[in-house]
XYZ file of C-alpha atoms in Angstrom:
372
model
C 18.078 -2.468 -4.343
C 20.913 -5.570 -4.207
C 20.745 -8.785 -2.339
C 21.834 -7.389 0.947
C 20.996 -3.502 0.848
C 17.912 -2.638 2.435
C 15.807 -0.310 -0.093
C 15.314 3.522 1.582
C 12.436 5.679 0.633
C 11.905 9.168 1.002
C 8.440 9.918 1.061
C 8.075 13.578 -0.113
C 4.327 12.905 -0.650
C 2.351 16.083 -1.145
C 5.441 18.055 0.774
C 6.232 19.869 -2.098
C 2.686 21.504 -1.883
C 2.490 22.428 -5.352
C 5.881 24.343 -5.499
C 8.185 22.448 -8.157
C 11.619 24.445 -6.723
C 10.566 22.953 -3.406
C 10.196 19.395 -4.741
C 13.518 19.460 -6.458
C 14.702 20.658 -2.770
C 12.789 18.109 -1.192
C 14.600 15.369 -3.820
C 17.904 16.986 -3.064
C 17.762 16.444 0.655
C 16.326 13.190 0.686
C 19.470 12.237 -1.859
C 22.029 14.044 0.105
C 20.660 12.407 3.217
C 21.480 8.608 1.399
C 17.952 7.579 0.235
C 17.559 5.250 -2.471
C 14.088 5.946 -3.982
C 12.371 8.797 -3.886
C 8.635 8.757 -3.600
C 5.572 11.171 -4.839
C 1.816 11.138 -4.767
C -0.298 11.631 -7.764
C -3.449 12.852 -6.107
C -6.708 13.771 -7.533
C -9.064 14.530 -4.356
C -12.217 13.215 -6.314
C -9.961 9.971 -6.495
C -10.032 9.929 -2.542
C -12.815 12.241 -0.874
C -16.273 13.223 -1.360
C -16.827 17.188 -0.853
C -18.961 16.155 2.682
C -16.065 14.069 4.197
C -15.905 17.000 6.845
C -12.972 19.492 8.315
C -9.196 19.751 9.025
C -7.720 22.217 10.826
C -4.283 23.536 9.456
C -2.213 26.226 10.451
C -4.280 28.648 8.598
C -7.305 27.833 9.858
C -9.682 25.360 9.505
C -10.113 23.789 5.916
C -12.771 21.259 4.100
C -10.523 18.546 3.666
C -11.534 17.902 0.282
C -10.210 21.135 -0.384
C -6.902 20.630 0.988
C -6.834 17.925 -1.698
C -7.463 19.997 -4.611
C -5.149 21.998 -3.550
C -2.641 19.368 -3.806
C -3.338 18.482 -7.164
C -0.780 18.492 -10.005
C -1.019 17.712 -13.722
C 1.157 14.736 -15.277
C 3.801 16.639 -16.548
C 4.990 18.045 -12.808
C 5.807 14.285 -11.703
C 7.528 13.355 -15.544
C 9.589 16.432 -14.248
C 10.402 14.638 -11.152
C 10.891 11.292 -12.241
C 13.528 12.737 -14.269
C 14.878 15.061 -12.087
C 14.885 12.568 -9.341
C 16.464 10.088 -11.745
C 19.324 12.738 -12.287
C 19.785 12.588 -8.622
C 20.776 8.640 -9.634
C 17.722 7.998 -7.413
C 14.399 5.248 -8.167
C 11.020 7.313 -8.519
C 8.390 6.119 -6.886
C 4.862 7.851 -6.701
C 1.340 6.294 -5.358
C -2.153 6.900 -7.049
C -5.367 7.054 -5.898
C -7.594 5.724 -8.408
C -7.913 4.638 -11.340
C -7.456 8.341 -13.270
C -3.789 8.601 -11.403
C -3.066 5.117 -11.861
C -3.254 4.488 -15.207
C -1.425 8.342 -15.716
C 1.207 7.089 -13.301
C 1.423 3.528 -15.215
C 2.006 5.575 -18.385
C 4.705 7.805 -16.720
C 6.622 4.268 -16.377
C 8.280 4.943 -12.929
C 10.691 2.835 -11.121
C 8.208 1.509 -8.595
C 4.191 2.262 -7.869
C 3.085 2.149 -4.185
C -0.228 1.404 -2.876
C -0.712 3.391 -0.052
C -2.711 1.992 3.047
C -6.013 3.497 2.425
C -6.338 1.787 -0.976
C -5.502 -1.918 -0.334
C -8.992 -2.635 -0.564
C -9.276 -0.400 -3.910
C -10.512 -3.367 -5.985
C -11.224 -1.202 -8.702
C -7.995 0.201 -9.035
C -5.852 -3.366 -8.182
C -7.812 -4.980 -11.143
C -6.894 -1.985 -13.337
C -3.000 -2.174 -12.140
C -3.065 -5.554 -13.060
C -4.550 -5.211 -16.293
C -2.104 -2.918 -17.020
C 1.584 -4.635 -15.555
C -0.069 -8.254 -17.304
C -0.275 -6.635 -20.225
C 4.333 -6.367 -20.442
C 6.998 -9.121 -20.584
C 7.402 -9.576 -16.993
C 10.707 -7.860 -17.245
C 9.141 -4.935 -17.721
C 6.230 -4.970 -15.620
C 6.906 -2.380 -12.854
C 7.328 -3.155 -9.311
C 4.550 -2.744 -6.949
C 4.799 -2.174 -3.246
C 1.684 -2.028 -0.575
C 1.340 -1.199 2.812
C -0.891 -2.717 5.062
C -1.640 -0.151 7.878
C -4.677 -0.680 9.130
C -5.649 -3.598 7.462
C -6.238 -7.154 8.736
C -4.790 -10.489 7.517
C -7.746 -11.170 5.482
C -7.423 -7.486 3.416
C -3.841 -8.355 2.925
C -4.491 -11.095 1.612
C -7.335 -10.535 -0.927
C -5.556 -7.538 -2.116
C -2.317 -10.014 -3.449
C -4.449 -12.296 -4.704
C -6.309 -9.595 -7.277
C -2.070 -8.767 -7.715
C -1.527 -13.323 -8.276
C -0.496 -12.732 -11.752
C 2.228 -10.270 -10.643
C 6.030 -11.072 -9.907
C 7.267 -7.899 -8.729
C 5.396 -7.063 -5.775
C 6.915 -6.484 -2.330
C 5.077 -5.677 1.025
C 5.462 -3.012 3.695
C 3.740 -3.192 7.733
C 2.347 0.196 8.177
C -0.039 1.793 11.363
C -1.617 4.329 10.388
C -1.489 6.875 12.896
C -0.102 9.927 13.328
C 2.535 9.560 15.093
C 2.257 6.093 15.438
C 4.108 4.838 18.705
C 7.133 2.393 18.125
C 5.715 0.229 21.093
C 2.623 -0.917 19.259
C 4.719 -1.711 16.014
C 4.856 -6.012 16.347
C 7.842 -5.867 13.464
C 8.325 -9.517 13.885
C 5.572 -9.472 11.654
C 7.850 -8.369 8.535
C 9.300 -11.956 8.344
C 5.781 -13.559 8.993
C 4.495 -11.959 5.815
C 8.090 -12.758 4.021
C 7.003 -16.553 5.001
C 3.050 -16.665 4.557
C 3.552 -14.561 1.033
C 7.052 -14.912 0.019
C 7.466 -11.867 -0.877
C 10.271 -8.895 0.440
C 8.518 -7.055 3.231
C 9.271 -3.997 5.319
C 8.044 -1.142 7.062
C 6.423 1.998 5.979
C 6.982 4.527 9.412
C 4.953 6.710 10.520
C 6.697 6.867 13.950
C 8.613 10.601 15.122
C 11.740 8.650 16.116
C 14.254 8.508 13.754
C 16.130 4.886 14.360
C 13.948 2.636 16.646
C 11.671 1.560 14.189
C 14.051 0.969 11.169
C 16.413 -0.322 12.899
C 14.498 -3.140 14.253
C 12.785 -3.475 11.138
C 16.097 -4.934 10.034
C 16.537 -6.780 13.021
C 13.266 -8.493 11.797
C 14.340 -9.231 8.098
C 13.097 -6.180 6.458
C 14.177 -5.162 2.995
C 12.495 -1.776 2.865
C 11.999 1.158 4.883
C 9.616 3.867 4.020
C 10.228 6.979 5.834
C 8.393 11.001 5.062
C 11.047 13.307 5.004
C 10.279 17.403 5.218
C 12.263 20.021 5.192
C 11.207 21.253 8.749
C 8.412 19.654 10.865
C 6.902 23.252 11.080
C 5.829 23.560 8.039
C 2.403 23.273 6.926
C 2.759 19.652 4.928
C -0.207 17.711 5.697
C 2.917 14.834 7.430
C 5.416 16.797 7.659
C 4.434 16.818 11.552
C 5.589 13.181 11.224
C 8.475 13.530 9.011
C 12.039 13.660 9.512
C 14.197 16.689 8.539
C 17.230 15.936 6.479
C 19.908 15.623 9.051
C 17.643 12.946 11.177
C 16.629 11.370 7.667
C 20.631 11.203 7.270
C 20.715 9.549 11.375
C 18.104 6.981 10.132
C 19.997 6.062 6.885
C 23.760 5.669 8.370
C 21.885 3.279 11.501
C 20.250 0.428 8.942
C 23.566 0.994 6.642
C 25.401 -0.317 9.698
C 23.164 -2.592 11.069
C 22.236 -3.905 7.008
C 25.591 -5.517 7.761
C 25.734 -7.385 10.845
C 24.805 -10.979 11.401
C 20.983 -11.204 12.667
C 22.114 -12.264 16.372
C 24.218 -9.589 16.397
C 22.548 -6.946 14.931
C 19.720 -7.825 17.639
C 22.518 -7.767 21.043
C 23.625 -4.172 19.495
C 20.013 -3.126 18.981
C 19.278 -4.390 22.726
C 22.777 -2.429 24.380
C 21.891 0.582 22.288
C 17.631 1.047 23.052
C 17.123 -1.556 25.980
C 16.261 -5.063 25.717
C 12.087 -4.369 26.793
C 12.094 -1.651 24.532
C 13.190 -4.214 21.883
C 10.941 -6.573 22.767
C 7.932 -4.600 22.707
C 8.521 -3.057 19.116
C 9.393 -6.651 18.020
C 6.267 -7.793 19.261
C 4.690 -11.144 18.873
C 4.331 -11.488 15.323
C 0.629 -11.559 15.564
C -1.834 -9.851 12.569
C -4.048 -7.474 14.512
C -5.052 -3.911 14.185
C -2.798 -1.617 16.533
C -4.557 0.158 19.566
C -3.726 3.268 18.255
C -5.230 3.007 14.307
C -8.354 1.252 15.697
C -10.810 3.734 15.541
C -9.795 4.733 11.679
C -10.428 0.846 10.435
C -13.398 1.419 7.437
C -13.050 4.988 8.253
C -9.240 5.279 6.559
C -9.601 2.759 4.063
C -11.942 2.766 1.230
C -15.505 1.852 0.920
C -18.317 2.331 -1.342
C -19.864 6.153 -1.654
C -22.411 7.910 -3.353
C -21.725 10.722 -5.067
C -25.203 13.013 -4.956
C -27.821 12.073 -3.387
C -30.630 9.547 -4.975
C -34.413 8.982 -4.606
C -35.858 5.616 -3.647
C -36.195 3.814 -6.334
C -33.806 4.822 -8.455
C -31.088 2.390 -9.962
C -27.487 2.795 -8.917
C -25.646 3.368 -12.218
C -21.720 3.165 -12.028
C -21.294 6.538 -11.938
C -23.643 7.365 -8.792
C -20.931 5.437 -6.702
C -17.154 6.083 -5.619
C -14.882 3.918 -3.728
C -13.661 6.411 -1.373
C -11.904 6.776 2.192
C -14.886 7.744 4.336
C -12.433 9.981 7.379
C -14.260 12.574 8.731
C -18.225 12.818 9.186
C -19.524 10.384 6.508
C -21.263 7.473 7.265
C -18.667 3.745 6.310
C -20.037 1.702 3.090
C -19.524 -2.188 2.163
C -16.207 -3.226 0.721
C -15.416 -2.078 -2.650
C -15.206 -5.446 -3.821
C -18.712 -5.392 -3.987
C -18.078 -2.063 -6.609
C -20.035 -3.896 -9.571
C -22.561 -5.702 -7.911
C -24.407 -3.317 -6.813
C -24.230 -1.864 -9.744
C -28.278 -2.000 -11.110
C -29.881 -2.700 -7.915
C -32.935 -0.263 -6.712
C -33.013 1.529 -3.900
C -34.897 1.128 -0.910
C -34.903 4.909 0.400
C -33.744 8.167 -0.246
C -30.099 8.517 -0.350
C -27.439 11.875 1.020
C -24.901 12.406 -1.018
C -21.497 11.180 0.204
C -23.404 8.212 2.172
C -21.893 5.345 3.061
C -24.094 2.406 0.690
C -25.135 -0.318 2.633
C -26.588 -3.309 1.867
C -30.185 -1.746 3.579
C -30.282 0.535 1.179
C -31.078 -1.762 -1.916
C -34.060 -3.263 -2.566
C -31.975 -6.886 -2.736
C -30.972 -5.823 1.038
C -28.632 -8.564 1.563
C -24.895 -8.966 0.388
C -24.760 -11.600 -2.547
C -23.746 -15.711 -1.488
């Protein structure tokens, strides 16, 4: 990314459905549409969810969400092939890990960027491991990290950045974890706040259905990165396909961003107001106060990570590392305490019987209270 050009990231995620041919067609479409960077997701179901987390309704019928993620697991060779293919198109390769295993395997491939998705912003064991891996490299060879901040409080962002403080190549994406996300809730002036507060580049991960409003106004608001899902069709069965842009709409977004990024800020704002309306622009740009957006409030604690029991346990048992996991709560399970206490709870004894998948709470332990 040069000093003037916004980095446009085409999020393929798992829309390939496990097909290498489809992954290449998606990459071709993203490159043709003008993306700078093409992104994938390195999924291992047991790094993300407990099998008992609940069900999801898909076009093919009702299925366990855990099983849906199992279907999306791919071997390291798939990502190595796609890394090389994306680079052959003259584009950068980005990928999201979802736990320590996928983070280590991804890091070994030396991607151009590593993306921390919003639900993993508080996956402290993974962040610490990435910090260890990055810190072992000379600064010039460190892999840039891009953190997404959906369904988070300001304190969550601060804690994540504190873990990664030794690293220099970090940027932050403002995000709303809602599918689709209402443009009116985006509060894009937070981009400028993050840049000033943390001294790093910031941008937006946009889950709204519109191809232009949020990306254009993010540029007006000082954004340096834009991430948007791409799909060959919104009617296919990828988890994110309904909120993704087809290639034509993605190209439309890119063209608008490229036009606006050449303008002075005052000119860009005036042009956006003329194009989208002054009131809508004012609403989407927002007040710059970091709060959970209305559409994502119910997800806080459930979409991001907490500590869960991997299997049933009995009163008096001692918690071992293999007994607990840092997982998303999602559908049916109870929420656990923050992953920042993962190492703290190891060795504590249980005060009652525990069900598999249950979120760990302090009252489940004989200690009963968090450490001071």
